[in-house]
Coordinates of C-alpha atoms and ligand atoms in Angstrom, one line a residue:
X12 CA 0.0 93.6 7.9
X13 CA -3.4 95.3 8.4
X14 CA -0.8 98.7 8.2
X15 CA 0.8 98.2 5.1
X16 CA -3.1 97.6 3.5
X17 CA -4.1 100.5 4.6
X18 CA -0.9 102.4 3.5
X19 CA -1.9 100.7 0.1
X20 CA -5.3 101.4 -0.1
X21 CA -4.7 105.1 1.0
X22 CA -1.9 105.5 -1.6
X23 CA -4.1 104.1 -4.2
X24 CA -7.0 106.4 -3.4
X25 CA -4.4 110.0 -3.4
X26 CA -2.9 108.5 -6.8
X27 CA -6.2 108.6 -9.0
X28 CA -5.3 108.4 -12.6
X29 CA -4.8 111.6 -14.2
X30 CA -7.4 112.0 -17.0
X31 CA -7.1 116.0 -17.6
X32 CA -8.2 117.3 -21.2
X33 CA -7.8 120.4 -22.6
X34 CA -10.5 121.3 -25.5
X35 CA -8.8 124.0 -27.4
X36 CA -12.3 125.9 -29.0
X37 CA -16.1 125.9 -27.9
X38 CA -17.3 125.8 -31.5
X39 CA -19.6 122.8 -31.7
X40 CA -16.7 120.0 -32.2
X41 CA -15.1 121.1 -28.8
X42 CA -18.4 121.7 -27.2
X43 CA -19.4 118.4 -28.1
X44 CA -16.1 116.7 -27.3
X45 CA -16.5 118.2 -23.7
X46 CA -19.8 116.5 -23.6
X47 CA -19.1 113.2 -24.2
X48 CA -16.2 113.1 -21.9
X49 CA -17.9 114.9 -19.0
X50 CA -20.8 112.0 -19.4
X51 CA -18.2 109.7 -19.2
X52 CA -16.8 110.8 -16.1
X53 CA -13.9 113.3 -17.0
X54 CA -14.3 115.8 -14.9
X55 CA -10.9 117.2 -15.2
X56 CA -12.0 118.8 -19.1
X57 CA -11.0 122.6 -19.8
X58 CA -12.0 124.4 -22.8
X59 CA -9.5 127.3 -23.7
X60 CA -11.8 129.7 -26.1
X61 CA -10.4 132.7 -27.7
X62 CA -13.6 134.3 -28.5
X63 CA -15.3 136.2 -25.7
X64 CA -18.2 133.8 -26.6
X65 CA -18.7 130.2 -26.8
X66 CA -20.3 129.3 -30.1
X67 CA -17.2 129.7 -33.1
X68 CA -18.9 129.4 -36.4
X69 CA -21.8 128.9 -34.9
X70 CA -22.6 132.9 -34.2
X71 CA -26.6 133.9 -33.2
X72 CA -27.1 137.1 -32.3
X73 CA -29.8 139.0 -31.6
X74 CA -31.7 140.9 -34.6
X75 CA -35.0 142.0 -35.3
X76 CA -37.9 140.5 -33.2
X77 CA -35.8 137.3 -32.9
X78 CA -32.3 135.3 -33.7
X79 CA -30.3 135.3 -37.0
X80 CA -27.2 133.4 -38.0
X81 CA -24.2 134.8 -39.1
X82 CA -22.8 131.3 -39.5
X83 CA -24.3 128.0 -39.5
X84 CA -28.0 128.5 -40.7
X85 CA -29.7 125.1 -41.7
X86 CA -29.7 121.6 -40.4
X87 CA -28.1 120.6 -43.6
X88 CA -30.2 117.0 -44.0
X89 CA -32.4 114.5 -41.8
X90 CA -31.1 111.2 -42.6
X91 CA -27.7 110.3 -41.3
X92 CA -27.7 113.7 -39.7
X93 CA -26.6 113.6 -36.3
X94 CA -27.9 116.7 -35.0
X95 CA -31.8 116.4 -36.6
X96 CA -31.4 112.6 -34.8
X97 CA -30.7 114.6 -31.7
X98 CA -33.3 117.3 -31.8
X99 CA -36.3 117.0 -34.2
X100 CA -38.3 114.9 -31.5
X101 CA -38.5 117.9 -29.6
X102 CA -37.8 120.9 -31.5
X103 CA -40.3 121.9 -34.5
X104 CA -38.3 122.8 -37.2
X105 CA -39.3 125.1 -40.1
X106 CA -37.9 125.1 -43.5
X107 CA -36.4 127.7 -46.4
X108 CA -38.3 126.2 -49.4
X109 CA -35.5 126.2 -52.2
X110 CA -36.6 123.2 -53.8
X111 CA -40.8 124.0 -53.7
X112 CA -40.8 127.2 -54.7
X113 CA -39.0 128.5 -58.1
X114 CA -36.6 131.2 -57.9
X115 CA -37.3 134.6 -59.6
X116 CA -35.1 135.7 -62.1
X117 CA -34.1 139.1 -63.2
X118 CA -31.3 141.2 -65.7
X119 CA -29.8 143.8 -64.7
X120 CA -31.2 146.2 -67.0
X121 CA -34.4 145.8 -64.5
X122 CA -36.0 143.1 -67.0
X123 CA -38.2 140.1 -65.8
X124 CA -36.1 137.0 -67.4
X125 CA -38.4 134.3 -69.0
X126 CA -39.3 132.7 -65.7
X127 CA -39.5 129.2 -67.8
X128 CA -36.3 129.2 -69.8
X129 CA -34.3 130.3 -67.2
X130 CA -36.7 127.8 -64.3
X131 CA -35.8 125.2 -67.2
X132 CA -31.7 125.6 -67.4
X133 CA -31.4 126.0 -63.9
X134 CA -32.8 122.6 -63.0
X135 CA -30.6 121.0 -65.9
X136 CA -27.6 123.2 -63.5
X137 CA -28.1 121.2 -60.8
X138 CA -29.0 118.1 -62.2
X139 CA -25.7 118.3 -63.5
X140 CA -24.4 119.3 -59.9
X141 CA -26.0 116.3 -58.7
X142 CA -24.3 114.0 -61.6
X143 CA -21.0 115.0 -60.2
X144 CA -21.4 114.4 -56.6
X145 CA -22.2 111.1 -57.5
X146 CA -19.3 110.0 -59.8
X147 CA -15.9 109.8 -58.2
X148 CA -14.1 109.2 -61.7
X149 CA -13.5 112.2 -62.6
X150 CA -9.9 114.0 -62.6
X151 CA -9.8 117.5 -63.2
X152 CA -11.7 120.5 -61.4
X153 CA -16.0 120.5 -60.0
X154 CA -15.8 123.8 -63.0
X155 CA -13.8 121.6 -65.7
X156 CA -16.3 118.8 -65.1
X157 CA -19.4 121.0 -65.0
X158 CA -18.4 122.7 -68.6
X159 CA -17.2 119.4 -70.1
X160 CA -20.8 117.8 -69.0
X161 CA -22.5 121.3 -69.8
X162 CA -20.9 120.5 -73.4
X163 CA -22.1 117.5 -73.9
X164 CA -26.0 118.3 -72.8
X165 CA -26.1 121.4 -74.9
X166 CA -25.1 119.8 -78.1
X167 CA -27.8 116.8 -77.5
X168 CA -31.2 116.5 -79.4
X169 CA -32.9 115.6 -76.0
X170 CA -32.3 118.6 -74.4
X171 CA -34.3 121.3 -76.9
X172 CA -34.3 124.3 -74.4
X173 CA -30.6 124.5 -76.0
X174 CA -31.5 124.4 -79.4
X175 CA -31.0 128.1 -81.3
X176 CA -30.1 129.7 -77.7
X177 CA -28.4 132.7 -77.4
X178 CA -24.9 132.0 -76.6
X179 CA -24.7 135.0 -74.0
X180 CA -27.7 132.3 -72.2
X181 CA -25.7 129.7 -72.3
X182 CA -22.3 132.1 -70.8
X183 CA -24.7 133.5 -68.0
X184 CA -26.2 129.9 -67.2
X185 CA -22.2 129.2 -66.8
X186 CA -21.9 131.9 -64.4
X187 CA -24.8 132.0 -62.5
X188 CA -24.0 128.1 -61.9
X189 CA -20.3 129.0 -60.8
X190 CA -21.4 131.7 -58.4
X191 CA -23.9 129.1 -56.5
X192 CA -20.9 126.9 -56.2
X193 CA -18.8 129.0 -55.3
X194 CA -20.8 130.5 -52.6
X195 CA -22.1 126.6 -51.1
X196 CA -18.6 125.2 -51.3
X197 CA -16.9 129.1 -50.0
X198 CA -14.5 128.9 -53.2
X199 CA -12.8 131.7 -54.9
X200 CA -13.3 129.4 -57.9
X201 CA -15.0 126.4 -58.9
X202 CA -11.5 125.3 -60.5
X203 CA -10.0 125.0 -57.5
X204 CA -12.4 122.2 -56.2
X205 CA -11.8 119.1 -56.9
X206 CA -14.3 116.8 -58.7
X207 CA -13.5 113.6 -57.3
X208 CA -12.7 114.4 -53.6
X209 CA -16.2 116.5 -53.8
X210 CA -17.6 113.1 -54.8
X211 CA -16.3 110.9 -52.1
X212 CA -18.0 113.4 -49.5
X213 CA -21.3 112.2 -48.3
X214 CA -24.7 114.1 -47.8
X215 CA -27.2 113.8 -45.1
X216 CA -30.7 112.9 -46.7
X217 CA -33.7 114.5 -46.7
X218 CA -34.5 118.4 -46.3
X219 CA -31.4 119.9 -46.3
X220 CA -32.9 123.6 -45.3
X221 CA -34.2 122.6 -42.0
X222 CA -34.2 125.8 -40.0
X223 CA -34.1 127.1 -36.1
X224 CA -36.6 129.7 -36.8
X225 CA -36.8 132.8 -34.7
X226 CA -34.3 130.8 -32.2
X227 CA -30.9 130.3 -33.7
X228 CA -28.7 127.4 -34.2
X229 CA -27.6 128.2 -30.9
X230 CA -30.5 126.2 -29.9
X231 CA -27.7 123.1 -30.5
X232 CA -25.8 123.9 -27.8
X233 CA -29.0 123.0 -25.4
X234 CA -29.3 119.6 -27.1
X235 CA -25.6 118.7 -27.0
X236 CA -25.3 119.9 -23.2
X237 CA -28.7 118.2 -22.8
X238 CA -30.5 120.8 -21.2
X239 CA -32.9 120.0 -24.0
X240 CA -35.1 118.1 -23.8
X241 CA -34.8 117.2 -19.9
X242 CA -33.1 119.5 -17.8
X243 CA -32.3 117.1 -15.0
X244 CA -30.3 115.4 -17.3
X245 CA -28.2 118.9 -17.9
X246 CA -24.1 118.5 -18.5
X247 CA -22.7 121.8 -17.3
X248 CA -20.4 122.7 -20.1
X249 CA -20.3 126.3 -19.9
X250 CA -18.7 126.2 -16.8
X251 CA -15.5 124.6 -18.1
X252 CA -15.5 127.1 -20.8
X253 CA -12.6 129.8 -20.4
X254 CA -13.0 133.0 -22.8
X255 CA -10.7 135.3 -23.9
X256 CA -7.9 132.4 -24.1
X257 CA -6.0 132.3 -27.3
X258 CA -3.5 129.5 -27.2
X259 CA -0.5 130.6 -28.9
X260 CA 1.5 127.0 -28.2
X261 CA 1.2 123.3 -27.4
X262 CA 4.0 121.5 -26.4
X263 CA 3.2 117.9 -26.7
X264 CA 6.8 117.1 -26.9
X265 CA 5.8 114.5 -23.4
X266 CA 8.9 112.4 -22.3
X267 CA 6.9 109.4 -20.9
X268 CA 3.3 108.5 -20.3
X269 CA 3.0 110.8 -17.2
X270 CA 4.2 113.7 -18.5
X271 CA 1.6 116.5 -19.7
X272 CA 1.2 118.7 -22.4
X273 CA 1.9 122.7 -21.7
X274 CA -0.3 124.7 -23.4
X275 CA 0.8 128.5 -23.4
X276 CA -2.1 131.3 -24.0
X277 CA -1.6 134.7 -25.6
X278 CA -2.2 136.3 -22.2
X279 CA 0.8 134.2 -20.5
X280 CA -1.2 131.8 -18.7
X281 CA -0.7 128.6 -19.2
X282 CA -1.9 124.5 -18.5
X283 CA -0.8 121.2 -18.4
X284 CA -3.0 118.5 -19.5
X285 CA -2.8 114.6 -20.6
X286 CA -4.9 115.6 -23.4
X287 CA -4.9 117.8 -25.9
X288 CA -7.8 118.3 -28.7
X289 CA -7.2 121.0 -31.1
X290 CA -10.7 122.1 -33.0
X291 CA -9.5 125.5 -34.4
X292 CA -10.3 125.7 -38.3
X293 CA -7.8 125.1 -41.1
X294 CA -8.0 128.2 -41.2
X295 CA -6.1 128.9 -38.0
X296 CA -4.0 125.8 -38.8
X297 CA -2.7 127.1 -41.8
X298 CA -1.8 130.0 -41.1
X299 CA -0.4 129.2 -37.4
X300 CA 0.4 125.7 -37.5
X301 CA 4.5 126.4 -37.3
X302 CA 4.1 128.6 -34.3
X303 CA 1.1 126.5 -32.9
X304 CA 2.8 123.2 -32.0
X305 CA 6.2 122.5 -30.6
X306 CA 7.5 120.2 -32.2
X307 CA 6.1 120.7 -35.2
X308 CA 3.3 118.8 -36.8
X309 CA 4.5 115.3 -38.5
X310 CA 5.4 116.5 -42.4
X311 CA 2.0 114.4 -44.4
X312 CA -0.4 116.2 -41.9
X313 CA 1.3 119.5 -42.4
X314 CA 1.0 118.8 -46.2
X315 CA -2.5 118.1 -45.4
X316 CA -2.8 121.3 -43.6
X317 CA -1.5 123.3 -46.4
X318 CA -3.1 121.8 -49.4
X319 CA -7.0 120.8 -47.8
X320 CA -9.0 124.2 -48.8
X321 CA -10.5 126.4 -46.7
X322 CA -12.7 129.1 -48.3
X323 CA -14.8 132.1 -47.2
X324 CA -18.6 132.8 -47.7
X325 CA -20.5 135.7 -46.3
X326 CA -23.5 136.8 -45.0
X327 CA -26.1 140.1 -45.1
X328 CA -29.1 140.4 -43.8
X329 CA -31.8 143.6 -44.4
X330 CA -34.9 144.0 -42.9
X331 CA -37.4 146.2 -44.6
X332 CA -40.4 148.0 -43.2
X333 CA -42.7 145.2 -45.5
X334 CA -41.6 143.1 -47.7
X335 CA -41.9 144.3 -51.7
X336 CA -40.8 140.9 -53.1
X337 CA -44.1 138.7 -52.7
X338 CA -46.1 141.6 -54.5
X339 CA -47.8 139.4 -56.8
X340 CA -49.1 137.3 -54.7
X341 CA -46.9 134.6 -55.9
X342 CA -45.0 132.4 -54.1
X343 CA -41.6 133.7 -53.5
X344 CA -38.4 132.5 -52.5
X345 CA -35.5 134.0 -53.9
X346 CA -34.1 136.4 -56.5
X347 CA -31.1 135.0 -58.8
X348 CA -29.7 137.6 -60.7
X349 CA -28.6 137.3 -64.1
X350 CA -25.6 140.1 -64.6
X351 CA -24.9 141.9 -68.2
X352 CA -21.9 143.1 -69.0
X353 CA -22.3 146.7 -68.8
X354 CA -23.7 146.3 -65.3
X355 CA -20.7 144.0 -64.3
X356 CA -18.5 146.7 -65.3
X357 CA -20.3 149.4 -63.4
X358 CA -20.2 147.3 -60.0
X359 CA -16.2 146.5 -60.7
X360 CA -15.5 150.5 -60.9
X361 CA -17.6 151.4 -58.2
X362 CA -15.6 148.8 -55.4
X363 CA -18.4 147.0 -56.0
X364 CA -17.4 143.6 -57.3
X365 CA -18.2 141.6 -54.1
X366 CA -21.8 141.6 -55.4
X367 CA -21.1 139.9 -58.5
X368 CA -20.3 136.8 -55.7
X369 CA -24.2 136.8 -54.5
X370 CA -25.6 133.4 -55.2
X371 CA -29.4 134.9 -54.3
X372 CA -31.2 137.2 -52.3
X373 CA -33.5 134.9 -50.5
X374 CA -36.9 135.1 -48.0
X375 CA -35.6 134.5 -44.3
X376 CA -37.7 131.9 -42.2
X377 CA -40.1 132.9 -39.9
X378 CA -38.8 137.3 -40.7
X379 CA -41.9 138.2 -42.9
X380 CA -39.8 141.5 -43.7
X381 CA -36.3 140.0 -44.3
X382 CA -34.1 139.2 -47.3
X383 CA -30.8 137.7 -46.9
X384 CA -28.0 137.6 -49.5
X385 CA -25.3 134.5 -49.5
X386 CA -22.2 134.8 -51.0
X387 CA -19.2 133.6 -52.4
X388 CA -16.0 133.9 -55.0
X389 CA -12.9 136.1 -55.3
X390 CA -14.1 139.3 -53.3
X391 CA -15.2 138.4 -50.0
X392 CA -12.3 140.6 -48.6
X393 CA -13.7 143.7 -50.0
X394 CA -17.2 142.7 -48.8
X395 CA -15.5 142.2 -45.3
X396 CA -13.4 145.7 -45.2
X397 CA -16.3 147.8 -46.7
X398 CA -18.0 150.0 -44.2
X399 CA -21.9 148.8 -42.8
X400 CA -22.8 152.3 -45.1
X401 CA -21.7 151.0 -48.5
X402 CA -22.6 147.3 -47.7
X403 CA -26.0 148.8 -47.6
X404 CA -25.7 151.3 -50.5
X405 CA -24.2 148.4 -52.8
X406 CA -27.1 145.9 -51.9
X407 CA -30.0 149.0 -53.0
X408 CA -28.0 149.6 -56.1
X409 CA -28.2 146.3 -56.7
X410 CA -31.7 145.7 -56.2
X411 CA -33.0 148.3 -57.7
X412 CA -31.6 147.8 -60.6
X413 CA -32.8 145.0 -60.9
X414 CA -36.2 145.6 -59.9
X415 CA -35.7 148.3 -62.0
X416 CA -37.4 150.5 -59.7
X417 CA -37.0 152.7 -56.6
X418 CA -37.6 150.7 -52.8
X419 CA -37.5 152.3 -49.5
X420 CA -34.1 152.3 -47.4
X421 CA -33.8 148.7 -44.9
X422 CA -34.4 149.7 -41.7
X423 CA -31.5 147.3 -40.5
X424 CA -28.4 145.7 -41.8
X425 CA -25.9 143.1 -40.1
X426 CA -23.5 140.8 -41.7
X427 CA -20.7 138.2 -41.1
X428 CA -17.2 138.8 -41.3
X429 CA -15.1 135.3 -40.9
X430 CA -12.2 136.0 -43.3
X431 CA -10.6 138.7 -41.4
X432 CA -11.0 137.2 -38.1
X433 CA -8.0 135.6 -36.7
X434 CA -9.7 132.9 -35.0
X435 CA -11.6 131.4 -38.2
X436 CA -9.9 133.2 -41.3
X437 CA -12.8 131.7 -43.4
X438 CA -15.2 130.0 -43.4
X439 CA -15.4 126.2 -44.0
X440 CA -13.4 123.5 -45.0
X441 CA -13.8 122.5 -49.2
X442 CA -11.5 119.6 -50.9
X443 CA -9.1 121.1 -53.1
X444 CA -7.2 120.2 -56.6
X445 CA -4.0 120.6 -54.5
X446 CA -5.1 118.4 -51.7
X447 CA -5.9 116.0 -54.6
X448 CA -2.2 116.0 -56.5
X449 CA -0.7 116.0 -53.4
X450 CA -2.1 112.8 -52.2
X451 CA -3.5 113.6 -48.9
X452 CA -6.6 114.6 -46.8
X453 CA -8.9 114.3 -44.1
X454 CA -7.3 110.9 -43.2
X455 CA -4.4 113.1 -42.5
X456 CA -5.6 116.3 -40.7
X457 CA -7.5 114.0 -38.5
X458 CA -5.0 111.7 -37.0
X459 CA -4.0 112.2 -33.5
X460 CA -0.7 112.5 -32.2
X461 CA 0.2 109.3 -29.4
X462 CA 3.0 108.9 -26.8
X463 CA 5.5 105.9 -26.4
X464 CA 2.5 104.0 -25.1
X465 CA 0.4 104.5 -27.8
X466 CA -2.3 106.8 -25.7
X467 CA -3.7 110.1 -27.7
X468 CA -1.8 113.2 -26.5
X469 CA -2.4 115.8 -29.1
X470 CA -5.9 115.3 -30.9
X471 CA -7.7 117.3 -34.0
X472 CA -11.1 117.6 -34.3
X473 CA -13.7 120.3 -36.0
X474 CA -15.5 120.3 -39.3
X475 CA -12.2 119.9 -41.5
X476 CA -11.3 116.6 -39.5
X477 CA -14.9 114.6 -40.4
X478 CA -14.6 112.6 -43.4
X479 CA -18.1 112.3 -44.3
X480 CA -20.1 115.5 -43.9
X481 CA -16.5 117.9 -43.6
X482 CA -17.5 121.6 -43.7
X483 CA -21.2 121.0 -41.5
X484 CA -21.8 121.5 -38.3
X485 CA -23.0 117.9 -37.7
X486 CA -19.5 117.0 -39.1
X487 CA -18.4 119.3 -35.8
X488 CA -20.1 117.2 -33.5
X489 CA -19.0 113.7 -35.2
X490 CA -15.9 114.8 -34.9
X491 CA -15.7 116.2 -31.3
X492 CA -17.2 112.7 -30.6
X493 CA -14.5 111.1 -32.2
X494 CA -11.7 112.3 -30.9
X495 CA -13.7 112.3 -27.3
X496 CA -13.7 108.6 -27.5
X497 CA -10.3 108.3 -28.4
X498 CA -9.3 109.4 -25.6
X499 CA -12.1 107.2 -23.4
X500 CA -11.5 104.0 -24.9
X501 CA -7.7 104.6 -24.3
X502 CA -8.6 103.9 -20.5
X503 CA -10.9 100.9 -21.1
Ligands
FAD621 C1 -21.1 131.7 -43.2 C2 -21.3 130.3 -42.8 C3 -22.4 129.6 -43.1 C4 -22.5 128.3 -42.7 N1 -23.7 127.6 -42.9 C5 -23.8 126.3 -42.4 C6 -25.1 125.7 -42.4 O1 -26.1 126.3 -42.8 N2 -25.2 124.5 -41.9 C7 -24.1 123.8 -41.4 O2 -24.3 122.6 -41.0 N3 -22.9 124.4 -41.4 C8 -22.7 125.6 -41.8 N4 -21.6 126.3 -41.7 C9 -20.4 125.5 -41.2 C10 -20.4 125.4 -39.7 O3 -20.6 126.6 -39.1 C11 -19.1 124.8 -39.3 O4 -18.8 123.6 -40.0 C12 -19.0 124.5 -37.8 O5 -19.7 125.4 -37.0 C13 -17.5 124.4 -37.4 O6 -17.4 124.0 -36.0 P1 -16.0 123.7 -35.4 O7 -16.2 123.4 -34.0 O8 -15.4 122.7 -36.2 O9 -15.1 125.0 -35.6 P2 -15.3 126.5 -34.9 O10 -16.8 126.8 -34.8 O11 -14.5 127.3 -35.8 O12 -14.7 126.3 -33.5 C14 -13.4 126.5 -33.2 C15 -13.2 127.5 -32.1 O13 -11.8 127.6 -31.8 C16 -11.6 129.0 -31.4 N5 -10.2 129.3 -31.7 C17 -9.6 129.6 -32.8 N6 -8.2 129.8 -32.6 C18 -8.0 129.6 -31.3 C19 -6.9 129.7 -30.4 N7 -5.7 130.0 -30.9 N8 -7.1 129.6 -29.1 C20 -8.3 129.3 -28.6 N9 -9.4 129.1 -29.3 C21 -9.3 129.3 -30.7 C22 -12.5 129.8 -32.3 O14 -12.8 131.0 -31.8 C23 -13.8 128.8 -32.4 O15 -14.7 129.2 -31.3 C24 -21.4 127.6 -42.0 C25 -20.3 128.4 -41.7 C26 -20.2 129.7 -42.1 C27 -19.0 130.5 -41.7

């Protein structure tokens, strides 16, 4: 008898349940899925990265006398904000101050707007802004709903500032509102957003430019692998991290609860796991999603896939020998420029229109001698395929025209390029009119995939995937966490 125990007992121990997962990305939904697991005693966790860096859209590099971000910048909030909750005990963050300090605002022709009129309409912009995020009755686009309420506010007696105003105020106020939206949300247009999805999103509270200073949002990745803020309590992550590994399929076609998923790489490796979490961006997913998955994804996600938008910003940063933008003393924050027609024209037949996207040209935190520029709309491609050269020509003709005077050459220049990349083509997740008339959305491009016995086989998380903060990193990390305990709880 005392055999046959100990044949048992031995059997059981070589038999240990099979709990392999394969994270497909390190961007900050993968990386975090890989923490929560690993703390909960997964040690068979794999992270297939196509980049040779772990990171995604999270992208520091060095620049300067410090870090800068090609991608994720701010700590977008401090209430409800997962990642402040996680760090600002024991990191010191700074701050852009968009909201304290008035923007600057200048024609084209190189004249000084009236600071107050323009101070004045640009508040009454994002009041509006803010009137929409918080009504989800609306049916049409974010632009139709801003012009309808723009509409109804210029033609009221309480708002004077509108009274006898030049019409060609009112079209650039229209404009210059459109090409802040366009560059926040990473639309071609502000018509192709949709008012009421935008609506049901949520926002963290508080200070929503919270920034990394000289360090990076790379910084996260300490936090989430807890190296920060006690490094005996480190997870090692990195290790598990396998570069250069672009997955070209996943067959999650399993026959029964102990058969694996096979997950084939570009380099014609491949893995076999119980779990699969995909955290690529729609992006990737729209574009590859046939190829990606064998068999293919169930039809309302796919339609999720192909209606959900996914737009593109970008990035460029210049540093200067001094700054010449605080010459006044003044406080200073940003320049907003206010394009005429002429001027418009000029930058379309000089392969210029990419500029007419700029939302600002703003102080960097913590780089005395830096301005960045963020921006958005129809032209990003051609921002992306010009050469470092005419990126740098194209932001001096800019600025000093509208300056209106001569400024000495940057003395450095970097900038992001996420639409032409095949492992992000874009940059962040937005809720579209077509997502909207077709009835589906993050409900849909989050759900995971089960087998016969109802355990999680094929799971989707990143940015796209959170339904309360989508497009923001701390939507990465609610959502790596998500589909992370998916898969724990299915063993409890
Ligand atoms: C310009 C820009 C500015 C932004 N600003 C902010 C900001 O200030 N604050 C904020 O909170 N958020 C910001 N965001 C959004 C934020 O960066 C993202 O929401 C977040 O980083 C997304 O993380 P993720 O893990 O979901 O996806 P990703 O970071 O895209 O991670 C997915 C990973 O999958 C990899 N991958 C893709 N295809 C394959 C494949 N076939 N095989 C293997 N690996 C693959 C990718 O290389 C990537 O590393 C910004 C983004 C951009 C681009």
């Amino acid at each position: 008898m005392w055999r046959v125990t100990i044949i048992l007992v031995l059997v059981s121990l070589t038999m240990a349940v099979d709990k392999s997962v394969i994270i497909i990305g390190s961007g900050i939904s993968g990386y975090s899925a890989a923490s929560r697991l690993i703390e909960n005693g997964f040690d068979d966790v794999i992270i297939l990265e196509a980049e040779d860096r772990i990171g995604g859209r999270i992208n520091t590099i060095p620049f300067s006398d410090g870090f800068i971000d090609l991608g994720a910048q701010w700590v977008h909030g401090q209430v409800n904000n997962i990642i402040y909750e996680m760090t600002h005990e024991h990191f010191e963050f700074g701050s852009t101050p968009f909201v304290e300090v008035p923007f600057t605002f200048l024609f084209s022709n190189g004249t000084k707007a009236d600071q107050e009129l323009f101070r004045t309409i640009s508040k009454i912009n994002f009041d509006i802004f803010l009137a929409l995020d918080e009504t989800d009755t609306f049916t049409g686009s974010f632009g139709e709903m801003f012009l309808e309420v723009l509409g109804e506010v210029t033609m009221n007696d309480s708002f004077p500032v509108f009274k006898d105003l030049d019409l060609k105020i009112i079209e650039t106020m229209k404009e210059n509102a459109e090409r802040f939206i366009n560059g926040y949300c990473a639309l071609k247009s502000w018509f192709d957003m949709s008012a009421k999805l935008s609506a049901q999103e949520d926002e963290a509270g508080g200070n929503l430019h919270n920034t990394w200073k000289k360090q990076g949002f790379k910084t996260v990745f300490d936090f989430i692998s807890k190296k920060l803020p006690d490094p005996s309590q480190h997870i090692d992550i990195d290790s598990k991290v396998q570069l250069n590994k672009k997955v070209t399929n996943i067959n999650y076609n399993v026959i029964d609860a102990n058969s694996k998923a096979v997950i084939t790489c570009e380099d014609g490796s491949s893995y076999e796991a119980k779990h699969v979490i995909f955290t690529p961006s729609l992006g990737v997913l729209k574009k590859y999603h046939e190829s990606l998955f064998t068999p293919t994804l169930p039809e309302q996600k796919v339609l999720a896939i192909k209606t959900w938008g996914f737009g593109a910003a970008g990035k460029v940063f210049l540093e200067f020998d001094e700054p010449f933008w605080s010459e006044e003393g003044e406080p200073f924050v940003a320049y907003e420029f206010l394009w005429l027609d002429a001027d418009k024209d000029e930058a379309k037949a000089y392969n210029r229109e990419w500029m007419l996207g700029i939302s600002a040209f703003y102080i960097v935190d913590e780089f005395p001698n830096m301005l960045e520029a963020y921006l958005g709309g129809p032209k990003i491609n051609q921002f992306e395929a010009s050469s470092d050269e005419k990126i740098i020509e194209d932001c001096m003709w800019a600025l000093e025209k509208f300056l209106g005077k001569s400024l000495p050459k940057p003395k450095a220049m970097t900038r992001s390029k996420w639409l032409s990349n095949e492992n992000f083509l874009g940059s962040y997740s937005y809720p579209s009119m077509d997502a909207e008339r077709a009835g589906v959305g993050i409900k849909e491009l989050a759900e995971s995939i089960n087998n016969d016995n109802g355990e999680p086989i094929l799971l989707f998380a990143g940015e796209a995937t959170d339904e309360k903060y989508p497009g923001n990193t701390h939507a990465g990390v609610r959502s790596g966490f998500r589909a992370a305990d998916e898969i724990i709880s299915s063993y409890q």
